[in-house]
Short mmCIF file of N, CA and C in Angstrom, two decimals:
data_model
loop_
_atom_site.label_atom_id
_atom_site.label_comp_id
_atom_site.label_asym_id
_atom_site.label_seq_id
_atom_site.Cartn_x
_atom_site.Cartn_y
_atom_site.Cartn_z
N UNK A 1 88.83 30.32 59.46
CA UNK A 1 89.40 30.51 60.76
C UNK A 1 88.83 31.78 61.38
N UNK A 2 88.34 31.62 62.65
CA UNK A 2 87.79 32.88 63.34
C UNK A 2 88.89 33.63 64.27
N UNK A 3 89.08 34.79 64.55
CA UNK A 3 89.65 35.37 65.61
C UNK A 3 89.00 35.35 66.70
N UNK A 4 89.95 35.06 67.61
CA UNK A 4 89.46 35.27 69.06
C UNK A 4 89.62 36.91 70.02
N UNK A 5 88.90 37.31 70.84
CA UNK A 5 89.16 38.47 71.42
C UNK A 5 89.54 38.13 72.68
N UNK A 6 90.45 38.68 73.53
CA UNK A 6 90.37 38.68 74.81
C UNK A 6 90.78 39.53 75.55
N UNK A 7 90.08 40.16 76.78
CA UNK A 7 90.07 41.35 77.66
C UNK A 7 90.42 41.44 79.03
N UNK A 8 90.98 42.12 79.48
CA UNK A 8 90.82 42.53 80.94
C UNK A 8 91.01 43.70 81.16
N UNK A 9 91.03 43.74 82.79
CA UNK A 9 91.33 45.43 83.29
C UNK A 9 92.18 44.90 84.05
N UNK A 10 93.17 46.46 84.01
CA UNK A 10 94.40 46.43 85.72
C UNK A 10 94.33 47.98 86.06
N UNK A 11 94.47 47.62 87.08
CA UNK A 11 94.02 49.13 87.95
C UNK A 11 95.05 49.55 87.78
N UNK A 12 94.91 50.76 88.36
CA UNK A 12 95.24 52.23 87.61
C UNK A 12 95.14 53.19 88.92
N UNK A 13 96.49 53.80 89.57
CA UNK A 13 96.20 54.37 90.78
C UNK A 13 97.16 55.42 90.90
N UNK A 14 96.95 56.83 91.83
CA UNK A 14 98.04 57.49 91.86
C UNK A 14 97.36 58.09 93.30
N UNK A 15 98.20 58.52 94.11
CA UNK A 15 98.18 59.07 95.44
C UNK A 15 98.71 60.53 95.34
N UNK A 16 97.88 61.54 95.14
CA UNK A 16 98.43 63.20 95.55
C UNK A 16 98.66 63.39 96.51
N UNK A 17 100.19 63.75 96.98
CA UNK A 17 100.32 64.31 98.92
C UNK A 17 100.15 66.04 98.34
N UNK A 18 99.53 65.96 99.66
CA UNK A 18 99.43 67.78 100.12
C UNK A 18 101.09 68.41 99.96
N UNK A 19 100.93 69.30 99.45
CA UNK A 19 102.29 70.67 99.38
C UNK A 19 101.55 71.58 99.92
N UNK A 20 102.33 72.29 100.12
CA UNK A 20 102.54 73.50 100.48
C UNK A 20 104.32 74.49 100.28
N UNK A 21 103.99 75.62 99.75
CA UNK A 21 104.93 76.24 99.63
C UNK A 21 104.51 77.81 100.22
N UNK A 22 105.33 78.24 100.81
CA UNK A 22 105.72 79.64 100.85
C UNK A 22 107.09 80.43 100.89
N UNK A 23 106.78 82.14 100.60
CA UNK A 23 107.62 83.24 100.01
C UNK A 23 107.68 84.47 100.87
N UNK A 24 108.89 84.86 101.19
CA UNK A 24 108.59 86.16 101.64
C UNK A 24 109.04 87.37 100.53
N UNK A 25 108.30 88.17 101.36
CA UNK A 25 108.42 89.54 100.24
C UNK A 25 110.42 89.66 100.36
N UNK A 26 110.90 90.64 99.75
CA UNK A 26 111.91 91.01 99.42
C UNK A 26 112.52 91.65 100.81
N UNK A 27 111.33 92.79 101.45
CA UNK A 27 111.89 93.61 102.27
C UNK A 27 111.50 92.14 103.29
N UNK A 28 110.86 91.34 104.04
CA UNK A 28 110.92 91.02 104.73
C UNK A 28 112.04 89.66 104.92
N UNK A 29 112.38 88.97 103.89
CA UNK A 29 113.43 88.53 103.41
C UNK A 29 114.75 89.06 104.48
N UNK A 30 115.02 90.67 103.94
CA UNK A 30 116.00 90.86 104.56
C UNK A 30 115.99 91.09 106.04
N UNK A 31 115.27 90.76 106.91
CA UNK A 31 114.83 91.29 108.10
C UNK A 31 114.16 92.83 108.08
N UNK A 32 113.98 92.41 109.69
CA UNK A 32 112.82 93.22 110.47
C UNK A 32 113.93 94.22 111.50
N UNK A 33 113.61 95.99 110.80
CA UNK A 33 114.53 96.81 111.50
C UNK A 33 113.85 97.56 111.60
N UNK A 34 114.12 98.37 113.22
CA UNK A 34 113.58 99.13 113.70
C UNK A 34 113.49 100.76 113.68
N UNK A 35 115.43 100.42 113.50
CA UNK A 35 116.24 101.62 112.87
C UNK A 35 116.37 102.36 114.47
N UNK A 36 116.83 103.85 114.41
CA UNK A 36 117.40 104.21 115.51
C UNK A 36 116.41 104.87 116.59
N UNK A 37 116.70 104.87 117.90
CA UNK A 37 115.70 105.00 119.12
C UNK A 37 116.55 106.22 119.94
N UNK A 38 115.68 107.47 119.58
CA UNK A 38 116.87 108.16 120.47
C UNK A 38 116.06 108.79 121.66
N UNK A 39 115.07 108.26 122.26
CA UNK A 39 114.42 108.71 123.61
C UNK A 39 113.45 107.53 123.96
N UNK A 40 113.89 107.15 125.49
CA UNK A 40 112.97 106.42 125.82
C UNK A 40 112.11 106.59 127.18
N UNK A 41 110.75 106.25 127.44
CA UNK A 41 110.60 104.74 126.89
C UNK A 41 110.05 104.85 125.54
N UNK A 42 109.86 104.11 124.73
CA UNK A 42 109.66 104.09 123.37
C UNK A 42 108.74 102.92 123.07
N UNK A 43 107.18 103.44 122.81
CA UNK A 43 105.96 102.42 122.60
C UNK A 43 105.74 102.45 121.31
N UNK A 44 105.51 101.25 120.80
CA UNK A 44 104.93 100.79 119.28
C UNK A 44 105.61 101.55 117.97
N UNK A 45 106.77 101.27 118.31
CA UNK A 45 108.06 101.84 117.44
C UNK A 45 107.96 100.87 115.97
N UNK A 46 107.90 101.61 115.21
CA UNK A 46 107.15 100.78 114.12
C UNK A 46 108.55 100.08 112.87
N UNK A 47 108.61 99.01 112.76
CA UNK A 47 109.45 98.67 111.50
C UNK A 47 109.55 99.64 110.56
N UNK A 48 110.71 99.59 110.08
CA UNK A 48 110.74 100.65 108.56
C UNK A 48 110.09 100.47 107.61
N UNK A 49 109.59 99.11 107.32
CA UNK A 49 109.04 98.78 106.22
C UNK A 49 107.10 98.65 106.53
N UNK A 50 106.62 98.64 107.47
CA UNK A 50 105.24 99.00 108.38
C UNK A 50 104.61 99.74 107.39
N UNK A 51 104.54 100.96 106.46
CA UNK A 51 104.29 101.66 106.25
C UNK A 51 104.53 101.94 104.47
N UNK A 52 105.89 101.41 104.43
CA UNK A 52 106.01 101.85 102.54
C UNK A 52 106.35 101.25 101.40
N UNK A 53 104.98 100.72 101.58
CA UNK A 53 104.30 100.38 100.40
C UNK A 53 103.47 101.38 99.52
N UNK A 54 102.85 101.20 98.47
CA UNK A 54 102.16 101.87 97.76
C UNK A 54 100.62 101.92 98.77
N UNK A 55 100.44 103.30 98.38
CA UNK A 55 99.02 103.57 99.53
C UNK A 55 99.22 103.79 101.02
N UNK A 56 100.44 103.19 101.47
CA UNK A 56 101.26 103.40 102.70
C UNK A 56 100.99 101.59 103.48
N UNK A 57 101.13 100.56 102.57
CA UNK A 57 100.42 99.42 102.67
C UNK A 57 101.79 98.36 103.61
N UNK A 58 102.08 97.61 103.48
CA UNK A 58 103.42 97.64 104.63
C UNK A 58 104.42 96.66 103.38
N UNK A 59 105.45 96.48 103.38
CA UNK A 59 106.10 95.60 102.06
C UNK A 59 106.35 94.38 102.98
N UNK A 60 105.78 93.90 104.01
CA UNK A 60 106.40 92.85 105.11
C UNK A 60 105.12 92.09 104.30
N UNK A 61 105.35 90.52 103.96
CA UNK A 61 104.08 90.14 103.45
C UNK A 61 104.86 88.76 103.03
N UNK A 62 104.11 87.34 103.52
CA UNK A 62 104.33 86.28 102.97
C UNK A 62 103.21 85.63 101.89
N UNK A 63 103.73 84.61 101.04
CA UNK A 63 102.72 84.61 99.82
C UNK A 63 102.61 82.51 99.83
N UNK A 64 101.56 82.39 99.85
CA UNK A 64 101.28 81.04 99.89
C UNK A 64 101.53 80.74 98.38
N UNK A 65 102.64 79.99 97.92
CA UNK A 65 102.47 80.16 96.49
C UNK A 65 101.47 79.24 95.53
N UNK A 66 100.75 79.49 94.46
CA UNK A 66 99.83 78.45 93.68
C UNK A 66 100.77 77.32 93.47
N UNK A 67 101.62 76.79 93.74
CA UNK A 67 102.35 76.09 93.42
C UNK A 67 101.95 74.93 94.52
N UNK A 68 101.39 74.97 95.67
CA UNK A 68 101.19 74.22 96.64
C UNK A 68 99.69 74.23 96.45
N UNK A 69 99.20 73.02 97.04
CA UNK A 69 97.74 72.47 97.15
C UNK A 69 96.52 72.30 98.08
N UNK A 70 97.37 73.39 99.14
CA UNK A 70 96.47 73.32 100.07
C UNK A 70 96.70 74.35 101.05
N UNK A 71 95.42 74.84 101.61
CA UNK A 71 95.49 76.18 102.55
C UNK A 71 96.95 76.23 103.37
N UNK A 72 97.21 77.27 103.91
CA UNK A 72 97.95 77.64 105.04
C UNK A 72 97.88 78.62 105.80
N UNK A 73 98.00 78.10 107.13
CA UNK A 73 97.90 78.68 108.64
C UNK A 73 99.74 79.00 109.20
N UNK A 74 99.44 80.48 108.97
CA UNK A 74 101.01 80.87 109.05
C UNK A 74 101.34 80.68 110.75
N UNK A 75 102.65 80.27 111.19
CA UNK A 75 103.05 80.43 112.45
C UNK A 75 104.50 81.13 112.85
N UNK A 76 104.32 81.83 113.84
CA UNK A 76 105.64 82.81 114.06
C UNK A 76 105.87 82.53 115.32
N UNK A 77 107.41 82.98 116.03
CA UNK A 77 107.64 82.33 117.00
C UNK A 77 109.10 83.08 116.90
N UNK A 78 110.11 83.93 118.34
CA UNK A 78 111.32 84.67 118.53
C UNK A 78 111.89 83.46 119.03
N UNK A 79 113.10 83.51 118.36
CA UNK A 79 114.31 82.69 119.30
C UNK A 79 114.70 82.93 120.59
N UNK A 80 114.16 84.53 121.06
CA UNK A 80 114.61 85.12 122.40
C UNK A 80 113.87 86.53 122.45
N UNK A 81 114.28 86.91 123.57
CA UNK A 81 113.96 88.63 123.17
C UNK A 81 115.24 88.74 122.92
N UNK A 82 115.28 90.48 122.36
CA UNK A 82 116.31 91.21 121.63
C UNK A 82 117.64 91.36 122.44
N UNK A 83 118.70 90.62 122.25
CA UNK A 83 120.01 90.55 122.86
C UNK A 83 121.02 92.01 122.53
N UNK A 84 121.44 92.51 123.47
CA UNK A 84 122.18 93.28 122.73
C UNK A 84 123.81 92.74 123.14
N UNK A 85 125.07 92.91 122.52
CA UNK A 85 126.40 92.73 122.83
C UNK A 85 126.92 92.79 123.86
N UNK A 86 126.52 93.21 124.63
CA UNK A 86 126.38 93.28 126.29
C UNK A 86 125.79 92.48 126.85
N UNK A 87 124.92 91.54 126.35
CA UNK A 87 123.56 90.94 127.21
C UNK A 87 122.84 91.37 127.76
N UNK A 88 122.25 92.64 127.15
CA UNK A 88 120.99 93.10 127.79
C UNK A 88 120.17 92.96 126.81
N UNK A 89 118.72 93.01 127.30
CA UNK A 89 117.32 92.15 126.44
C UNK A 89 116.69 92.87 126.62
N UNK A 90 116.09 93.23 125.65
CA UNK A 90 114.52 93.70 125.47
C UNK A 90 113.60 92.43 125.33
N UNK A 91 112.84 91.86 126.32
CA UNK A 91 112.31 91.09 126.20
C UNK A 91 111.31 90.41 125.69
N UNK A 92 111.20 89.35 125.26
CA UNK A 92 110.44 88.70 123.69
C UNK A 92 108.68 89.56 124.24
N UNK A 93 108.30 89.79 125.02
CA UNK A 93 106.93 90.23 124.55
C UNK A 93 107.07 91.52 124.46
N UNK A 94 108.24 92.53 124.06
CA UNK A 94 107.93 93.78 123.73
C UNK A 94 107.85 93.93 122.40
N UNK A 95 108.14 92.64 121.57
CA UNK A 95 107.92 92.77 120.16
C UNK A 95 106.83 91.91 119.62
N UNK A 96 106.31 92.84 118.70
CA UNK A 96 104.71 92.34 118.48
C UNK A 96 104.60 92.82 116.91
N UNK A 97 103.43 91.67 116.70
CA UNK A 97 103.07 92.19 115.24
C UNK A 97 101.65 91.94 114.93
N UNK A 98 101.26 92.77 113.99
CA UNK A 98 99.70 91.38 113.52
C UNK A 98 99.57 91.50 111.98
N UNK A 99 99.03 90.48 111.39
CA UNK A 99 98.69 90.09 110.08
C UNK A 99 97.39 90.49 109.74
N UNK A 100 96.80 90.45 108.34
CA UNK A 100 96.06 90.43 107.59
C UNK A 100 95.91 89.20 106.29
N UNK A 101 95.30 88.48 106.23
CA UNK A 101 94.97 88.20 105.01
C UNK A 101 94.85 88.36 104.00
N UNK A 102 95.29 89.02 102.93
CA UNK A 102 94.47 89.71 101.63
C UNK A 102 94.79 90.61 100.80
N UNK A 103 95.02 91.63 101.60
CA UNK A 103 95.28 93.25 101.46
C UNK A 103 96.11 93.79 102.38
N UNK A 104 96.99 95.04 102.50
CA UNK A 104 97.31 96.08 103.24
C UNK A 104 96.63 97.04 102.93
N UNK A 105 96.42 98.09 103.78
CA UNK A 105 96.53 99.63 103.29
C UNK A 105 96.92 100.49 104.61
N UNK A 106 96.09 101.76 104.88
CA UNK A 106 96.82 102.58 106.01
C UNK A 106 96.72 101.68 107.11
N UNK A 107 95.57 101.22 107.03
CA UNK A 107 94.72 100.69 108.44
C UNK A 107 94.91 99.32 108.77
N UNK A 108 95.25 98.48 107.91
CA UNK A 108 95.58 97.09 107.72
C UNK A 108 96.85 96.40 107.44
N UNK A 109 97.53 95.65 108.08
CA UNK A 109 97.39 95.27 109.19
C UNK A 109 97.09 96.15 110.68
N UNK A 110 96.48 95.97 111.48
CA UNK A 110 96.21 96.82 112.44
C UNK A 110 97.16 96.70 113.65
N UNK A 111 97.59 97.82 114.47
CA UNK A 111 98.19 97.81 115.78
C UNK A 111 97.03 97.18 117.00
N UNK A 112 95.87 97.71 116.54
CA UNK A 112 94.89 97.12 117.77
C UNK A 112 94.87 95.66 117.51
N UNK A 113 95.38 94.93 116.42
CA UNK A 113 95.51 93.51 116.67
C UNK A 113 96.34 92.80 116.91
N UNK A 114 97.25 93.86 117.29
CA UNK A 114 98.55 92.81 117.70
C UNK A 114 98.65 91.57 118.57
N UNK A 115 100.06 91.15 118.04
CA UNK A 115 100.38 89.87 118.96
C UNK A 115 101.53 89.73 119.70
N UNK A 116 102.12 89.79 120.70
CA UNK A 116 103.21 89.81 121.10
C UNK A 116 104.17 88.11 120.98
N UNK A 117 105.07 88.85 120.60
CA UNK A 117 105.56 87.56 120.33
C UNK A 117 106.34 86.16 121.35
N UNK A 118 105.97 85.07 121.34
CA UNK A 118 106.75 83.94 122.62
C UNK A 118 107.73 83.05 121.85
N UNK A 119 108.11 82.55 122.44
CA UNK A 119 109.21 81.53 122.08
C UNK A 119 108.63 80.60 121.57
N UNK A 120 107.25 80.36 121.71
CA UNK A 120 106.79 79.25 120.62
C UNK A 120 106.06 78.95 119.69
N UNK A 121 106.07 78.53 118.91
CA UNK A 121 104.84 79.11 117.48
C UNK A 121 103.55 79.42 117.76
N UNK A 122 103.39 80.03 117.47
CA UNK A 122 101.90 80.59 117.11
C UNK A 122 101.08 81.08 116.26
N UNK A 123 99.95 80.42 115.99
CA UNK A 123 99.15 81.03 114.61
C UNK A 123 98.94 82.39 114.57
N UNK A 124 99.06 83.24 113.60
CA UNK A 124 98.90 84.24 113.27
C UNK A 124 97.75 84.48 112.14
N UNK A 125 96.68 85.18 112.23
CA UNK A 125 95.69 85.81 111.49
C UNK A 125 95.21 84.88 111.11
N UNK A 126 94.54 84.54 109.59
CA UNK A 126 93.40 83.53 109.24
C UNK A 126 94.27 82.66 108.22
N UNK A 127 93.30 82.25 107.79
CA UNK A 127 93.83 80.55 107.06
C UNK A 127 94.48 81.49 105.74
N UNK A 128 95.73 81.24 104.72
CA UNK A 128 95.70 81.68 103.70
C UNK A 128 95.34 81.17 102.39
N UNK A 129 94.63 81.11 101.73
CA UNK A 129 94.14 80.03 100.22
C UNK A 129 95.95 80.63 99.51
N UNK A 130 96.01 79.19 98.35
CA UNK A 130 96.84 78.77 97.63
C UNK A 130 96.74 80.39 96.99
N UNK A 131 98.04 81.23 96.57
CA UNK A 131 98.06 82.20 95.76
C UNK A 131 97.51 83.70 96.19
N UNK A 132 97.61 83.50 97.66
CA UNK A 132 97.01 84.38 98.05
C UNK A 132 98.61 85.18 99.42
N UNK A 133 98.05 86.53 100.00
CA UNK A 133 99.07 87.09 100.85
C UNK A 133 98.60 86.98 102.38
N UNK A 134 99.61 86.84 103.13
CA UNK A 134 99.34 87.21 104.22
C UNK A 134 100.41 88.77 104.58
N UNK A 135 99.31 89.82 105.12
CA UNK A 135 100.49 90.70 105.16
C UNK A 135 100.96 91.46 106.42
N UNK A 136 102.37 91.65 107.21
CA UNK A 136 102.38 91.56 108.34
C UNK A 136 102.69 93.44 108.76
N UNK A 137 102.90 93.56 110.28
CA UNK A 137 103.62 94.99 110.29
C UNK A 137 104.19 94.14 112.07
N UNK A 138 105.02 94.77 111.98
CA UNK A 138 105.98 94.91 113.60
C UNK A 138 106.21 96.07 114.37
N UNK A 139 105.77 95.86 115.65
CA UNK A 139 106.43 97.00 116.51
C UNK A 139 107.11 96.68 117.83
N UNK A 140 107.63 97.26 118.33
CA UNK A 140 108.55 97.35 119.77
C UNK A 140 108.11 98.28 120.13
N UNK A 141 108.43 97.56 121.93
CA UNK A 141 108.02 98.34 122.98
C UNK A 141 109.93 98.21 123.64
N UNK A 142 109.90 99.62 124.04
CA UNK A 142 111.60 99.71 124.45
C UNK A 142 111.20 100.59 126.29
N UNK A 143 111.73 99.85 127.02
CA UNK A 143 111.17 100.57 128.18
C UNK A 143 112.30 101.45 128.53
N UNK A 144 111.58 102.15 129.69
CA UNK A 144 112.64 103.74 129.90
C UNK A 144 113.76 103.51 130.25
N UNK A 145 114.08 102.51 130.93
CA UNK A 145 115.68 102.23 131.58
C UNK A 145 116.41 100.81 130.47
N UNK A 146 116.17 100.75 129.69
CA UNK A 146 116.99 100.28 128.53
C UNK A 146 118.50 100.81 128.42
N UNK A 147 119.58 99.57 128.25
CA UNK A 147 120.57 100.21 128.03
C UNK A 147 121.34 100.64 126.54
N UNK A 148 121.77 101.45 126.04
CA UNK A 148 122.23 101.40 124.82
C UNK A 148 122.26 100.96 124.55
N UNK A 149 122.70 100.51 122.66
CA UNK A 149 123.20 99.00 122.23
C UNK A 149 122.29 98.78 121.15
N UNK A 150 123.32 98.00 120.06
CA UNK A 150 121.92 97.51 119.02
C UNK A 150 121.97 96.02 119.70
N UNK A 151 120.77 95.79 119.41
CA UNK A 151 119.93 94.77 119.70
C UNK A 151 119.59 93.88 118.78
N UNK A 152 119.43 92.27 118.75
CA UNK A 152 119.00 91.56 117.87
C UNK A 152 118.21 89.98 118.59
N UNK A 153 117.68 89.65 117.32
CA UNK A 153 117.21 88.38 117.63
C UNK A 153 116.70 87.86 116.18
N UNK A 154 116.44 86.90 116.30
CA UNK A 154 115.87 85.86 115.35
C UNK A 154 114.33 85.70 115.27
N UNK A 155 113.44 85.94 114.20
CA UNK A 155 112.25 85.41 113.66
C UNK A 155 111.87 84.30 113.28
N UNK A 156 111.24 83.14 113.71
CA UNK A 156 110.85 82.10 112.44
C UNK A 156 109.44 82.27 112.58
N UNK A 157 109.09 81.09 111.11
CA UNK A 157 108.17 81.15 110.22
C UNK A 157 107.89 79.78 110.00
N UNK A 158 106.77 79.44 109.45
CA UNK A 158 106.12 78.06 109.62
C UNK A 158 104.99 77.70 109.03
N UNK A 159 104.73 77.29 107.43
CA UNK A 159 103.27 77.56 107.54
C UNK A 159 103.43 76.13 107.29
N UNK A 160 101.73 76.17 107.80
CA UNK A 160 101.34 74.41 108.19
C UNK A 160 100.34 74.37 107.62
N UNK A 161 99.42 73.59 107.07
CA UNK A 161 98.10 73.03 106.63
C UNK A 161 97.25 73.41 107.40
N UNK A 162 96.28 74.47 106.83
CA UNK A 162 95.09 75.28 107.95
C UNK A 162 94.62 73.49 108.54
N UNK A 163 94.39 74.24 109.53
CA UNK A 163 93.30 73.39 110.65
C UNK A 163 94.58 72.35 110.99
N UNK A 164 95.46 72.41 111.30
CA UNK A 164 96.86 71.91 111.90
C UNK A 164 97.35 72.54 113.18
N UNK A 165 98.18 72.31 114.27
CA UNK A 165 98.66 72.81 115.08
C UNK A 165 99.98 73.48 114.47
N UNK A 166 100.83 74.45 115.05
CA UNK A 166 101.97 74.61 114.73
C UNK A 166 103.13 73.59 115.07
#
């Protein structure tokens, strides 16, 4: 008696979707403060956190995590300008920021690159690779006839698949 053999194939398939994940640093986590303004008008009033980091690098910084599979193109965007309890505003383009890619140090992120901020998303700085930082700094512009008052508003954040719209 002989044995018989017999064969086939069945396919074999799996579909990877794109992730993406991101992180904010600790200090930027808790918000973006300006702290106290006691003469105005008051130009490019710098966040508390702008500055102290190690090297004087800024601790404001989002992190594309390796955990996701594909670039990201960060986007930022104010709910308003700055309301104060009264209803008076510092209005959304007196607050501005700009990013870096990569690194901080004294010079980086820069004030000469700022962006003022609008009500609707907008890309900020360059594409970020998987595992890599984007790192930010903030400033306000407070004009001379401002009325007392703390002031607030809302930040969002958005990262999307480089070469995407926001």
């Amino acid at each position: 008696m002989q044995g018989h053999v017999t064969q086939g194939n069945i396919p074999s398939n799996v579909s990877i979707m794109k992730s993406l994940a991101i992180s904010f640093s600790s200090s930027l986590a808790n918000g973006i403060y300006f702290g106290k303004v006691n003469f105005l008008p008051a130009n490019n009033v710098n966040a508390v956190e702008n500055y102290n980091g190690s090297f004087n690098s800024t601790n404001y910084y989002v992190l594309v995590s390796s955990d996701g599979n594909v670039p990201v193109d960060l986007c930022l965007k104010a709910n308003s300008g700055m309301i104060s309890s009264n209803g008076d505003i510092i209005g959304v383009k007196n607050e501005s920021y700009s990013t870096k890619v990569g690194s901080s140090n004294l010079t980086v992120p820069s004030l000469t690159n700022e962006t003022s901020f609008t009500l609707n998303y907008t890309k900020s700085g360059g594409t970020i690779p998987t595992g890599n930082y984007s790192f930010l700094r903030f400033w306000l512009d407070i004009p001379a006839a401002q009325a007392a008052g703390e002031y607030n508003n809302s930040i969002f954040f958005k990262g999307v698949e480089a070469g995407y719209s926001c």
